[in-house]
């Protein structure tokens, strides 16, 4: 009998380029077709696509999360009953707890000062779908499509909110703080609250996408809860950009998304005219879904994995980012990060498959389980930092904060390393005295530095991670009563 045409496809074509165009029922049927397809499709990349498609297509309040995932891996069903664990500095209410609760949590005396090392837990009846870390808050996506943020505000009361309204220069922001450090967002001029399906955080702003392909932004320091509905606008040809939004990526002080058939668009400002909020975007050439598999937006660079698993960058440093959407700003060329590629090929791998990043740092994972870090200070991202201790640990994602990292393996174990500014507990490793006595970290002035990844002790299976400057978070499916919470 002649072999089916789909079985003749190389596995990477099937996993990376075919599945994302299929409907959910068709993906499920492929799993059930034969052992070869079941084996090829049973990988994190495909399950991520399934998760996003399922969540995005949930249209009514009676939607059962388990209805679809009862035939899939247990980790996706566990999100329905997950909890949030947050740790680090609670400045601006980042951890979602009041000052009184934080001050009554676990602490030790170091040099005559209190160092808080407690872990704070949040629960939700609907469960947690995803979490994103901004400079002053967490943005939390519920399985029911709600979107919340921690903190008394998400912008740190900065004088300049970017990428916000064009020309806006705010002094001391006078927007009133809510009483609670956990708030559910709302949508301006919308009759009903949208069902959000994705969220991404920058330093002092965040983006969200809803199930109807509407893009939303929170970037105005005067308006805390209400998001603005964005229209993507090509200012060079003065025309709206339409198409399905495939990915959203907020950068440190820029915004971006990938539009089907168009590519990655980046913007530094928006305007409001007759209730139409336009994001004036710049289209990055040769970046549509046929060329680019995934990307992250940093402070002033885009790091990308192309469809062949090759790592590339477009570096905006030196440009006027306030005018990046203008035709007068000439975009730099796309550059292959050769030393990253050379390393994995030398070690038996041929492509990169996962990417994350924040501020001036990114993390990338190869198909051979290599974890590499790129930093602007290391030859403008060109020289990789090799995380040898994470090799063959089956790391599925890395969360890069400003100066620290979390890594999650496929068994739900999380590792942390890097710099804790003012020893603020964003690494989640417990007492400072214990860390120092074990020799896994050292003090650099008032900062704690842990150079090598260390396991975080968590009761339960970690499903997702997030990190930013002074704070970290885990989505956890608990398997036993937890006793480490404040």
CSV table of C-alpha atoms in Angstrom, one decimal:
chain,number,residue,atom,x,y,z
A,1,UNK,CA,0.0,0.0,0.0
A,2,UNK,CA,1.4,3.4,-0.9
A,3,UNK,CA,2.3,5.6,2.0
A,4,UNK,CA,0.1,8.6,2.7
A,5,UNK,CA,1.4,11.9,1.4
A,6,UNK,CA,1.4,13.5,4.9
A,7,UNK,CA,3.6,10.7,6.2
A,8,UNK,CA,6.2,11.6,3.6
A,9,UNK,CA,6.6,15.1,5.1
A,10,UNK,CA,9.7,15.7,7.1
A,11,UNK,CA,8.8,15.8,10.8
A,12,UNK,CA,10.0,19.4,11.2
A,13,UNK,CA,7.7,20.6,8.3
A,14,UNK,CA,4.8,18.8,9.9
A,15,UNK,CA,5.4,20.2,13.5
A,16,UNK,CA,6.6,23.7,12.7
A,17,UNK,CA,4.7,24.6,9.5
A,18,UNK,CA,1.6,22.4,9.0
A,19,UNK,CA,0.0,22.1,12.4
A,20,UNK,CA,-0.5,25.8,13.0
A,21,UNK,CA,-2.8,26.0,9.9
A,22,UNK,CA,-5.0,23.2,10.9
A,23,UNK,CA,-8.3,23.3,12.8
A,24,UNK,CA,-8.4,21.7,16.3
A,25,UNK,CA,-10.5,18.8,15.2
A,26,UNK,CA,-8.0,18.0,12.4
A,27,UNK,CA,-5.0,18.1,14.8
A,28,UNK,CA,-6.8,15.7,17.1
A,29,UNK,CA,-7.6,13.4,14.2
A,30,UNK,CA,-4.0,13.3,13.2
A,31,UNK,CA,-3.0,12.2,16.7
A,32,UNK,CA,-5.4,9.3,16.3
A,33,UNK,CA,-4.4,8.3,12.8
A,34,UNK,CA,-1.3,6.2,13.4
A,35,UNK,CA,1.6,5.6,15.8
A,36,UNK,CA,4.0,7.5,13.5
A,37,UNK,CA,1.9,10.7,13.6
A,38,UNK,CA,1.1,10.4,17.3
A,39,UNK,CA,4.8,10.1,18.0
A,40,UNK,CA,5.8,13.0,15.8
A,41,UNK,CA,3.0,15.4,17.1
A,42,UNK,CA,3.5,14.6,20.8
A,43,UNK,CA,6.0,17.4,21.4
A,44,UNK,CA,5.9,20.8,23.3
A,45,UNK,CA,5.7,22.8,20.1
A,46,UNK,CA,2.5,21.1,18.9
A,47,UNK,CA,1.0,21.2,22.4
A,48,UNK,CA,1.6,24.9,22.6
A,49,UNK,CA,-0.2,25.4,19.3
A,50,UNK,CA,-3.1,23.2,20.6
A,51,UNK,CA,-3.3,25.2,23.8
A,52,UNK,CA,-3.4,28.6,22.1
A,53,UNK,CA,-5.9,27.4,19.5
A,54,UNK,CA,-8.2,25.9,22.1
A,55,UNK,CA,-8.0,28.9,24.4
A,56,UNK,CA,-8.5,31.4,21.6
A,57,UNK,CA,-11.6,29.6,20.3
A,58,UNK,CA,-13.4,29.5,23.6
A,59,UNK,CA,-16.4,31.6,22.9
A,60,UNK,CA,-18.8,31.2,25.8
A,61,UNK,CA,-18.9,31.1,29.5
A,62,UNK,CA,-19.9,27.4,29.6
A,63,UNK,CA,-16.8,26.3,27.8
A,64,UNK,CA,-15.2,23.4,29.6
A,65,UNK,CA,-11.4,23.5,29.7
A,66,UNK,CA,-11.1,19.8,30.4
A,67,UNK,CA,-13.5,18.9,27.5
A,68,UNK,CA,-10.6,19.2,25.0
A,69,UNK,CA,-7.6,18.4,27.1
A,70,UNK,CA,-8.9,15.1,28.5
A,71,UNK,CA,-7.1,13.3,25.7
A,72,UNK,CA,-3.9,15.4,26.0
A,73,UNK,CA,-0.9,15.7,28.4
A,74,UNK,CA,-1.9,16.2,32.0
A,75,UNK,CA,0.0,19.5,32.3
A,76,UNK,CA,-2.5,21.4,30.2
A,77,UNK,CA,-5.4,20.1,32.3
A,78,UNK,CA,-3.6,21.1,35.4
A,79,UNK,CA,-3.9,24.8,34.6
A,80,UNK,CA,-7.6,24.7,35.5
A,81,UNK,CA,-6.6,24.1,39.1
A,82,UNK,CA,-3.4,26.1,39.2
A,83,UNK,CA,-2.2,28.7,41.6
A,84,UNK,CA,0.2,31.6,41.3
A,85,UNK,CA,3.3,31.9,43.4
A,86,UNK,CA,5.0,35.3,43.4
A,87,UNK,CA,8.3,36.4,45.0
A,88,UNK,CA,10.8,39.3,45.1
A,89,UNK,CA,10.3,42.9,45.9
A,90,UNK,CA,6.7,44.1,46.7
A,91,UNK,CA,7.5,47.7,45.8
A,92,UNK,CA,4.5,49.3,44.0
A,93,UNK,CA,2.5,46.2,45.1
A,94,UNK,CA,4.2,44.1,42.4
A,95,UNK,CA,3.5,40.8,44.3
A,96,UNK,CA,-0.2,41.5,44.5
A,97,UNK,CA,-0.2,41.9,48.3
A,98,UNK,CA,-0.7,44.8,50.6
A,99,UNK,CA,2.2,46.4,52.5
A,100,UNK,CA,0.8,45.0,55.8
A,101,UNK,CA,0.7,41.4,54.4
A,102,UNK,CA,4.2,41.8,53.0
A,103,UNK,CA,5.6,43.2,56.2
A,104,UNK,CA,4.1,40.2,58.2
A,105,UNK,CA,5.7,37.6,55.9
A,106,UNK,CA,8.9,35.6,56.4
A,107,UNK,CA,12.0,37.7,56.9
A,108,UNK,CA,15.6,37.5,58.3
A,109,UNK,CA,17.8,40.2,59.7
A,110,UNK,CA,20.8,40.9,57.5
A,111,UNK,CA,23.1,43.8,58.5
A,112,UNK,CA,20.5,45.1,60.8
A,113,UNK,CA,17.8,45.2,58.0
A,114,UNK,CA,14.9,43.0,57.2
A,115,UNK,CA,15.2,40.8,54.1
A,116,UNK,CA,11.9,39.3,53.1
A,117,UNK,CA,12.0,35.8,51.5
A,118,UNK,CA,8.4,34.7,51.7
A,119,UNK,CA,6.4,33.4,48.7
A,120,UNK,CA,2.9,34.8,48.1
A,121,UNK,CA,0.1,32.7,46.6
A,122,UNK,CA,-2.9,33.7,44.6
A,123,UNK,CA,-5.8,31.5,43.6
A,124,UNK,CA,-8.6,31.8,41.0
A,125,UNK,CA,-11.7,29.8,40.5
A,126,UNK,CA,-11.1,29.6,36.8
A,127,UNK,CA,-7.4,28.9,36.9
A,128,UNK,CA,-4.5,30.6,35.2
A,129,UNK,CA,-3.7,30.5,31.5
A,130,UNK,CA,-0.5,32.6,31.4
A,131,UNK,CA,1.4,35.3,33.2
A,132,UNK,CA,3.7,38.1,31.9
A,133,UNK,CA,6.1,40.3,33.9
A,134,UNK,CA,6.4,44.0,33.4
A,135,UNK,CA,8.8,46.4,35.1
A,136,UNK,CA,6.3,47.2,37.9
A,137,UNK,CA,3.7,44.5,37.8
A,138,UNK,CA,2.5,41.1,36.6
A,139,UNK,CA,-0.2,40.8,33.9
A,140,UNK,CA,-2.3,37.7,34.5
A,141,UNK,CA,-4.4,35.9,32.0
A,142,UNK,CA,-7.2,33.7,33.3
A,143,UNK,CA,-8.6,30.6,31.6
A,144,UNK,CA,-11.9,32.4,31.5
A,145,UNK,CA,-10.4,35.1,29.3
A,146,UNK,CA,-10.1,37.8,32.0
A,147,UNK,CA,-7.0,39.9,32.3
A,148,UNK,CA,-5.7,41.3,35.6
A,149,UNK,CA,-2.5,43.1,36.8
A,150,UNK,CA,-0.8,43.2,40.1
A,151,UNK,CA,0.5,46.4,41.7
A,152,UNK,CA,-1.0,49.7,42.6
A,153,UNK,CA,-0.2,50.6,39.0
A,154,UNK,CA,1.6,49.0,36.1
A,155,UNK,CA,3.7,52.0,35.0
A,156,UNK,CA,5.7,52.9,38.2
A,157,UNK,CA,4.5,56.4,38.0
A,158,UNK,CA,7.2,57.2,35.4
A,159,UNK,CA,7.4,60.6,33.9
A,160,UNK,CA,7.5,59.2,30.4
A,161,UNK,CA,5.3,56.3,29.3
A,162,UNK,CA,6.6,54.6,26.1
A,163,UNK,CA,5.3,53.7,23.6
A,164,UNK,CA,2.3,55.8,24.5
A,165,UNK,CA,0.7,58.9,22.9
A,166,UNK,CA,2.9,60.7,20.5
A,167,UNK,CA,4.6,63.7,22.1
A,168,UNK,CA,3.2,62.9,25.6
A,169,UNK,CA,5.5,64.0,28.3
A,170,UNK,CA,3.9,63.5,31.7
A,171,UNK,CA,5.4,64.9,34.9
A,172,UNK,CA,4.3,63.4,38.1
A,173,UNK,CA,1.3,61.2,37.2
A,174,UNK,CA,-1.7,62.1,39.3
A,175,UNK,CA,-3.9,59.1,38.4
A,176,UNK,CA,-5.4,57.8,41.7
A,177,UNK,CA,-4.2,54.4,42.9
A,178,UNK,CA,-6.8,51.7,43.6
A,179,UNK,CA,-6.9,50.4,47.1
A,180,UNK,CA,-6.1,46.8,46.1
A,181,UNK,CA,-2.9,45.7,44.4
A,182,UNK,CA,-4.8,43.3,42.2
A,183,UNK,CA,-7.1,44.7,39.5
A,184,UNK,CA,-9.0,43.4,36.5
A,185,UNK,CA,-8.7,45.5,33.4
A,186,UNK,CA,-11.5,47.0,31.4
A,187,UNK,CA,-11.9,48.0,27.7
A,188,UNK,CA,-12.6,51.6,26.8
A,189,UNK,CA,-15.8,52.2,24.7
A,190,UNK,CA,-16.6,48.4,24.6
A,191,UNK,CA,-20.0,47.2,25.7
A,192,UNK,CA,-18.7,43.9,27.0
A,193,UNK,CA,-15.3,43.0,28.3
A,194,UNK,CA,-13.4,41.1,25.5
A,195,UNK,CA,-12.2,37.5,26.1
A,196,UNK,CA,-8.4,38.0,26.1
A,197,UNK,CA,-6.2,35.2,24.7
A,198,UNK,CA,-2.6,36.6,25.0
A,199,UNK,CA,-0.7,39.2,27.0
A,200,UNK,CA,2.8,40.6,26.7
A,201,UNK,CA,4.5,43.2,29.0
A,202,UNK,CA,7.0,45.9,28.5
A,203,UNK,CA,8.7,48.1,31.1
A,204,UNK,CA,5.8,50.4,31.8
A,205,UNK,CA,3.1,49.2,29.4
A,206,UNK,CA,1.5,46.0,28.2
A,207,UNK,CA,-0.4,44.6,25.2
A,208,UNK,CA,-3.2,42.1,25.0
A,209,UNK,CA,-5.0,40.2,22.2
A,210,UNK,CA,-8.6,39.1,22.3
A,211,UNK,CA,-10.5,36.2,20.7
A,212,UNK,CA,-11.8,38.5,17.9
A,213,UNK,CA,-8.3,39.5,16.8
A,214,UNK,CA,-8.6,42.9,18.5
A,215,UNK,CA,-5.3,44.4,19.8
A,216,UNK,CA,-5.3,46.4,23.1
A,217,UNK,CA,-2.7,48.6,24.8
A,218,UNK,CA,-2.3,49.9,28.3
A,219,UNK,CA,0.3,52.7,28.0
A,220,UNK,CA,-1.4,55.9,29.3
A,221,UNK,CA,-0.4,56.8,32.9
A,222,UNK,CA,-3.6,58.8,33.3
A,223,UNK,CA,-5.8,55.8,32.5
A,224,UNK,CA,-5.1,52.8,34.8
A,225,UNK,CA,-7.8,50.1,34.1
A,226,UNK,CA,-9.0,50.9,30.6
A,227,UNK,CA,-7.2,49.6,27.6
A,228,UNK,CA,-7.2,51.3,24.2
A,229,UNK,CA,-8.2,49.3,21.1
A,230,UNK,CA,-5.4,49.7,18.5
A,231,UNK,CA,-5.6,50.0,14.8
A,232,UNK,CA,-2.3,49.1,13.1
A,233,UNK,CA,-1.4,51.9,10.6
A,234,UNK,CA,1.3,52.1,8.0
A,235,UNK,CA,2.2,55.7,8.2
A,236,UNK,CA,4.5,55.6,5.2
A,237,UNK,CA,1.7,54.7,2.8
A,238,UNK,CA,-1.1,56.0,5.1
A,239,UNK,CA,-3.1,52.8,5.2
A,240,UNK,CA,-4.5,50.4,7.7
A,241,UNK,CA,-2.8,47.1,8.1
A,242,UNK,CA,-5.2,44.2,8.3
A,243,UNK,CA,-4.8,40.5,9.0
A,244,UNK,CA,-4.8,37.9,11.7
A,245,UNK,CA,-2.4,38.7,14.5
A,246,UNK,CA,-0.3,35.7,15.2
A,247,UNK,CA,2.0,36.9,18.0
A,248,UNK,CA,2.2,39.9,20.2
A,249,UNK,CA,5.6,41.0,21.8
A,250,UNK,CA,5.9,44.1,24.0
A,251,UNK,CA,9.5,45.4,24.3
A,252,UNK,CA,11.1,47.5,26.9
A,253,UNK,CA,10.0,50.8,25.3
A,254,UNK,CA,8.6,49.6,22.0
A,255,UNK,CA,5.7,47.4,20.9
A,256,UNK,CA,5.3,44.8,18.1
A,257,UNK,CA,3.2,42.0,16.7
A,258,UNK,CA,3.3,39.6,13.8
A,259,UNK,CA,0.5,39.9,11.3
A,260,UNK,CA,-0.3,37.1,8.9
A,261,UNK,CA,0.8,37.8,5.4
A,262,UNK,CA,2.5,41.0,6.5
A,263,UNK,CA,5.3,40.3,9.0
A,264,UNK,CA,6.5,41.7,12.2
A,265,UNK,CA,5.4,45.3,12.8
A,266,UNK,CA,7.1,47.6,15.3
A,267,UNK,CA,5.9,50.9,16.7
A,268,UNK,CA,7.1,53.6,19.2
A,269,UNK,CA,4.0,55.7,19.5
A,270,UNK,CA,0.2,56.0,18.8
A,271,UNK,CA,-2.3,58.7,18.3
A,272,UNK,CA,-6.0,59.2,19.0
A,273,UNK,CA,-8.2,60.9,16.3
A,274,UNK,CA,-12.0,60.8,16.4
A,275,UNK,CA,-11.9,57.8,18.8
A,276,UNK,CA,-9.6,55.8,16.4
A,277,UNK,CA,-6.4,54.9,18.1
A,278,UNK,CA,-3.7,54.4,15.5
A,279,UNK,CA,-0.4,52.6,16.2
A,280,UNK,CA,2.0,54.0,13.5
A,281,UNK,CA,4.0,50.9,12.6
A,282,UNK,CA,7.1,49.9,10.7
A,283,UNK,CA,7.0,46.6,8.8
A,284,UNK,CA,10.3,44.7,9.1
A,285,UNK,CA,11.1,43.2,5.7
A,286,UNK,CA,11.0,39.4,5.2
A,287,UNK,CA,9.5,38.7,8.6
A,288,UNK,CA,6.1,37.1,7.8
A,289,UNK,CA,5.2,33.6,9.0
A,290,UNK,CA,6.7,32.0,5.9
A,291,UNK,CA,10.2,33.3,7.0
A,292,UNK,CA,10.0,33.7,10.8
A,293,UNK,CA,9.1,31.0,13.3
A,294,UNK,CA,9.4,33.1,16.5
A,295,UNK,CA,10.8,36.3,17.8
A,296,UNK,CA,11.3,38.6,20.8
A,297,UNK,CA,11.5,42.3,21.1
A,298,UNK,CA,14.1,43.7,23.5
A,299,UNK,CA,15.0,47.3,24.4
A,300,UNK,CA,16.2,48.2,20.9
A,301,UNK,CA,16.6,44.9,19.0
A,302,UNK,CA,14.5,42.1,17.5
A,303,UNK,CA,15.9,38.6,17.9
A,304,UNK,CA,14.3,36.0,15.6
A,305,UNK,CA,14.3,32.3,14.8
A,306,UNK,CA,13.7,31.8,11.1
A,307,UNK,CA,11.8,28.8,9.6
A,308,UNK,CA,15.0,26.8,9.4
A,309,UNK,CA,15.9,27.4,13.0
A,310,UNK,CA,18.6,30.0,12.3
A,311,UNK,CA,19.0,32.7,14.9
A,312,UNK,CA,19.0,36.3,13.6
A,313,UNK,CA,18.9,39.9,14.9
A,314,UNK,CA,17.8,43.3,13.7
A,315,UNK,CA,19.6,45.9,16.0
A,316,UNK,CA,18.0,49.3,16.3
A,317,UNK,CA,20.7,50.7,18.7
A,318,UNK,CA,21.8,54.1,17.6
A,319,UNK,CA,18.5,54.9,15.9
A,320,UNK,CA,15.9,57.4,17.0
A,321,UNK,CA,13.4,54.9,18.4
A,322,UNK,CA,10.7,57.7,18.8
A,323,UNK,CA,10.7,57.9,15.0
A,324,UNK,CA,11.2,54.2,14.0
A,325,UNK,CA,7.9,54.2,12.1
A,326,UNK,CA,9.2,57.0,9.8
A,327,UNK,CA,10.5,56.3,6.3
A,328,UNK,CA,13.4,58.7,7.2
A,329,UNK,CA,14.8,56.1,9.6
A,330,UNK,CA,16.7,53.4,7.6
A,331,UNK,CA,16.4,50.0,9.2
A,332,UNK,CA,19.6,48.0,9.8
A,333,UNK,CA,20.0,44.7,8.0
A,334,UNK,CA,19.1,41.3,9.3
A,335,UNK,CA,22.2,39.6,10.8
A,336,UNK,CA,22.7,35.9,11.5
A,337,UNK,CA,24.2,35.3,14.9
A,338,UNK,CA,26.9,33.0,13.6
A,339,UNK,CA,28.6,32.1,16.9
A,340,UNK,CA,25.3,30.8,18.3
A,341,UNK,CA,24.8,28.7,15.2
A,342,UNK,CA,28.4,27.4,15.2
A,343,UNK,CA,28.1,26.3,18.8
A,344,UNK,CA,25.0,24.2,18.4
A,345,UNK,CA,26.2,22.6,15.2
A,346,UNK,CA,29.5,21.7,16.9
A,347,UNK,CA,27.4,20.0,19.6
A,348,UNK,CA,25.3,18.0,17.3
A,349,UNK,CA,22.3,20.3,16.8
A,350,UNK,CA,21.2,22.1,13.7
A,351,UNK,CA,18.5,24.6,14.8
A,352,UNK,CA,17.0,26.7,17.5
A,353,UNK,CA,13.4,26.0,18.5
A,354,UNK,CA,12.5,28.3,21.5
A,355,UNK,CA,13.2,32.0,22.3
A,356,UNK,CA,12.5,34.4,25.1
A,357,UNK,CA,13.9,37.8,26.3
A,358,UNK,CA,13.6,41.0,28.2
A,359,UNK,CA,15.4,44.4,28.2
A,360,UNK,CA,18.9,43.7,26.9
A,361,UNK,CA,19.0,39.9,27.3
A,362,UNK,CA,17.5,36.9,25.4
A,363,UNK,CA,17.6,33.1,26.0
A,364,UNK,CA,17.4,30.5,23.2
A,365,UNK,CA,17.1,26.7,23.3
A,366,UNK,CA,18.2,24.3,20.6
A,367,UNK,CA,16.6,21.1,19.5
A,368,UNK,CA,19.6,19.4,21.2
A,369,UNK,CA,18.7,20.9,24.6
A,370,UNK,CA,21.4,23.6,24.5
A,371,UNK,CA,20.5,26.7,26.5
A,372,UNK,CA,22.3,29.9,25.3
A,373,UNK,CA,22.1,33.4,26.6
A,374,UNK,CA,22.7,36.6,24.5
A,375,UNK,CA,23.4,39.9,26.1
A,376,UNK,CA,24.0,43.3,24.5
A,377,UNK,CA,27.2,43.7,26.5
A,378,UNK,CA,28.6,40.5,24.9
A,379,UNK,CA,29.6,42.0,21.6
A,380,UNK,CA,26.1,43.3,20.8
A,381,UNK,CA,24.4,39.9,21.3
A,382,UNK,CA,27.0,38.1,19.1
A,383,UNK,CA,28.8,36.1,21.7
A,384,UNK,CA,26.7,33.4,23.4
A,385,UNK,CA,26.9,32.6,27.1
A,386,UNK,CA,26.7,28.8,27.4
A,387,UNK,CA,24.6,27.4,30.2
A,388,UNK,CA,26.4,24.0,30.4
A,389,UNK,CA,24.7,22.9,33.6
A,390,UNK,CA,21.3,23.0,31.8
A,391,UNK,CA,22.4,20.8,29.0
A,392,UNK,CA,20.2,17.6,28.7
A,393,UNK,CA,17.8,18.9,31.4
A,394,UNK,CA,15.0,19.1,28.8
A,395,UNK,CA,14.5,22.9,29.4
A,396,UNK,CA,11.3,23.9,27.7
A,397,UNK,CA,11.3,27.7,28.4
A,398,UNK,CA,13.5,30.4,30.0
A,399,UNK,CA,12.2,33.6,31.6
A,400,UNK,CA,14.7,36.4,31.3
A,401,UNK,CA,14.4,39.3,33.8
A,402,UNK,CA,16.5,42.4,33.7
A,403,UNK,CA,19.4,40.7,35.5
A,404,UNK,CA,18.1,37.2,36.5
A,405,UNK,CA,16.7,34.1,34.9
A,406,UNK,CA,14.2,31.3,35.5
A,407,UNK,CA,14.3,28.0,33.6
A,408,UNK,CA,11.6,25.4,33.5
A,409,UNK,CA,12.1,21.7,32.5
A,410,UNK,CA,9.5,19.3,31.1
A,411,UNK,CA,9.0,17.7,34.5
A,412,UNK,CA,7.9,21.0,36.1
A,413,UNK,CA,11.2,21.7,38.0
A,414,UNK,CA,12.3,25.4,37.9
A,415,UNK,CA,15.8,26.7,38.3
A,416,UNK,CA,17.0,30.3,39.0
A,417,UNK,CA,20.2,32.2,38.7
A,418,UNK,CA,21.6,35.7,38.1
A,419,UNK,CA,21.6,38.9,40.2
A,420,UNK,CA,19.2,39.9,42.9
A,421,UNK,CA,19.3,43.7,43.2
A,422,UNK,CA,19.4,44.6,46.9
A,423,UNK,CA,19.0,40.9,47.6
A,424,UNK,CA,15.3,41.3,46.9
A,425,UNK,CA,14.4,37.5,46.7
A,426,UNK,CA,13.5,37.5,43.0
A,427,UNK,CA,15.5,34.3,42.7
A,428,UNK,CA,13.2,32.5,45.2
A,429,UNK,CA,16.0,30.5,46.8
A,430,UNK,CA,15.1,31.3,50.4
A,431,UNK,CA,17.2,32.7,53.2
A,432,UNK,CA,20.3,34.7,52.3
A,433,UNK,CA,22.3,33.3,55.1
A,434,UNK,CA,21.6,29.7,53.8
A,435,UNK,CA,22.5,30.7,50.2
A,436,UNK,CA,25.8,32.1,51.3
A,437,UNK,CA,26.6,29.3,53.7
A,438,UNK,CA,26.0,26.7,50.9
A,439,UNK,CA,28.4,28.6,48.6
A,440,UNK,CA,25.9,28.9,45.8
A,441,UNK,CA,25.9,32.7,45.8
A,442,UNK,CA,27.9,35.6,46.9
A,443,UNK,CA,27.4,39.3,47.7
A,444,UNK,CA,28.5,42.0,45.3
A,445,UNK,CA,27.9,45.1,47.3
A,446,UNK,CA,24.3,45.0,48.4
A,447,UNK,CA,23.4,42.6,45.5
A,448,UNK,CA,23.2,38.8,45.7
A,449,UNK,CA,24.7,37.0,42.8
A,450,UNK,CA,24.0,33.3,42.1
A,451,UNK,CA,26.1,32.4,39.0
A,452,UNK,CA,24.8,28.9,38.3
A,453,UNK,CA,21.2,27.6,38.0
A,454,UNK,CA,19.8,26.4,41.3
A,455,UNK,CA,16.5,24.4,41.8
A,456,UNK,CA,13.7,26.3,43.5
A,457,UNK,CA,11.8,24.2,46.0
A,458,UNK,CA,8.1,24.2,45.1
A,459,UNK,CA,5.3,22.0,46.3
A,460,UNK,CA,3.6,21.1,43.0
A,461,UNK,CA,4.4,21.1,39.3
A,462,UNK,CA,5.4,24.4,37.7
A,463,UNK,CA,3.6,25.0,34.5
A,464,UNK,CA,4.8,28.5,33.5
A,465,UNK,CA,7.3,31.1,34.6
A,466,UNK,CA,7.7,34.9,34.4
A,467,UNK,CA,10.5,37.3,35.5
A,468,UNK,CA,11.3,41.0,35.3
A,469,UNK,CA,13.5,43.4,37.2
A,470,UNK,CA,12.8,42.8,40.9
A,471,UNK,CA,10.1,40.0,40.8
A,472,UNK,CA,9.3,36.5,39.6
A,473,UNK,CA,6.2,34.3,39.3
A,474,UNK,CA,5.3,30.7,38.8
A,475,UNK,CA,2.0,29.1,37.7
A,476,UNK,CA,1.9,25.9,39.7
A,477,UNK,CA,-0.4,22.9,39.8
A,478,UNK,CA,-0.3,21.9,43.4
A,479,UNK,CA,0.0,18.2,44.4
A,480,UNK,CA,0.1,18.6,48.1
A,481,UNK,CA,-0.8,21.2,50.8
A,482,UNK,CA,1.6,24.1,50.7
A,483,UNK,CA,3.2,25.5,53.8
A,484,UNK,CA,5.6,28.1,52.5
A,485,UNK,CA,3.0,30.8,51.8
A,486,UNK,CA,2.6,34.0,53.7
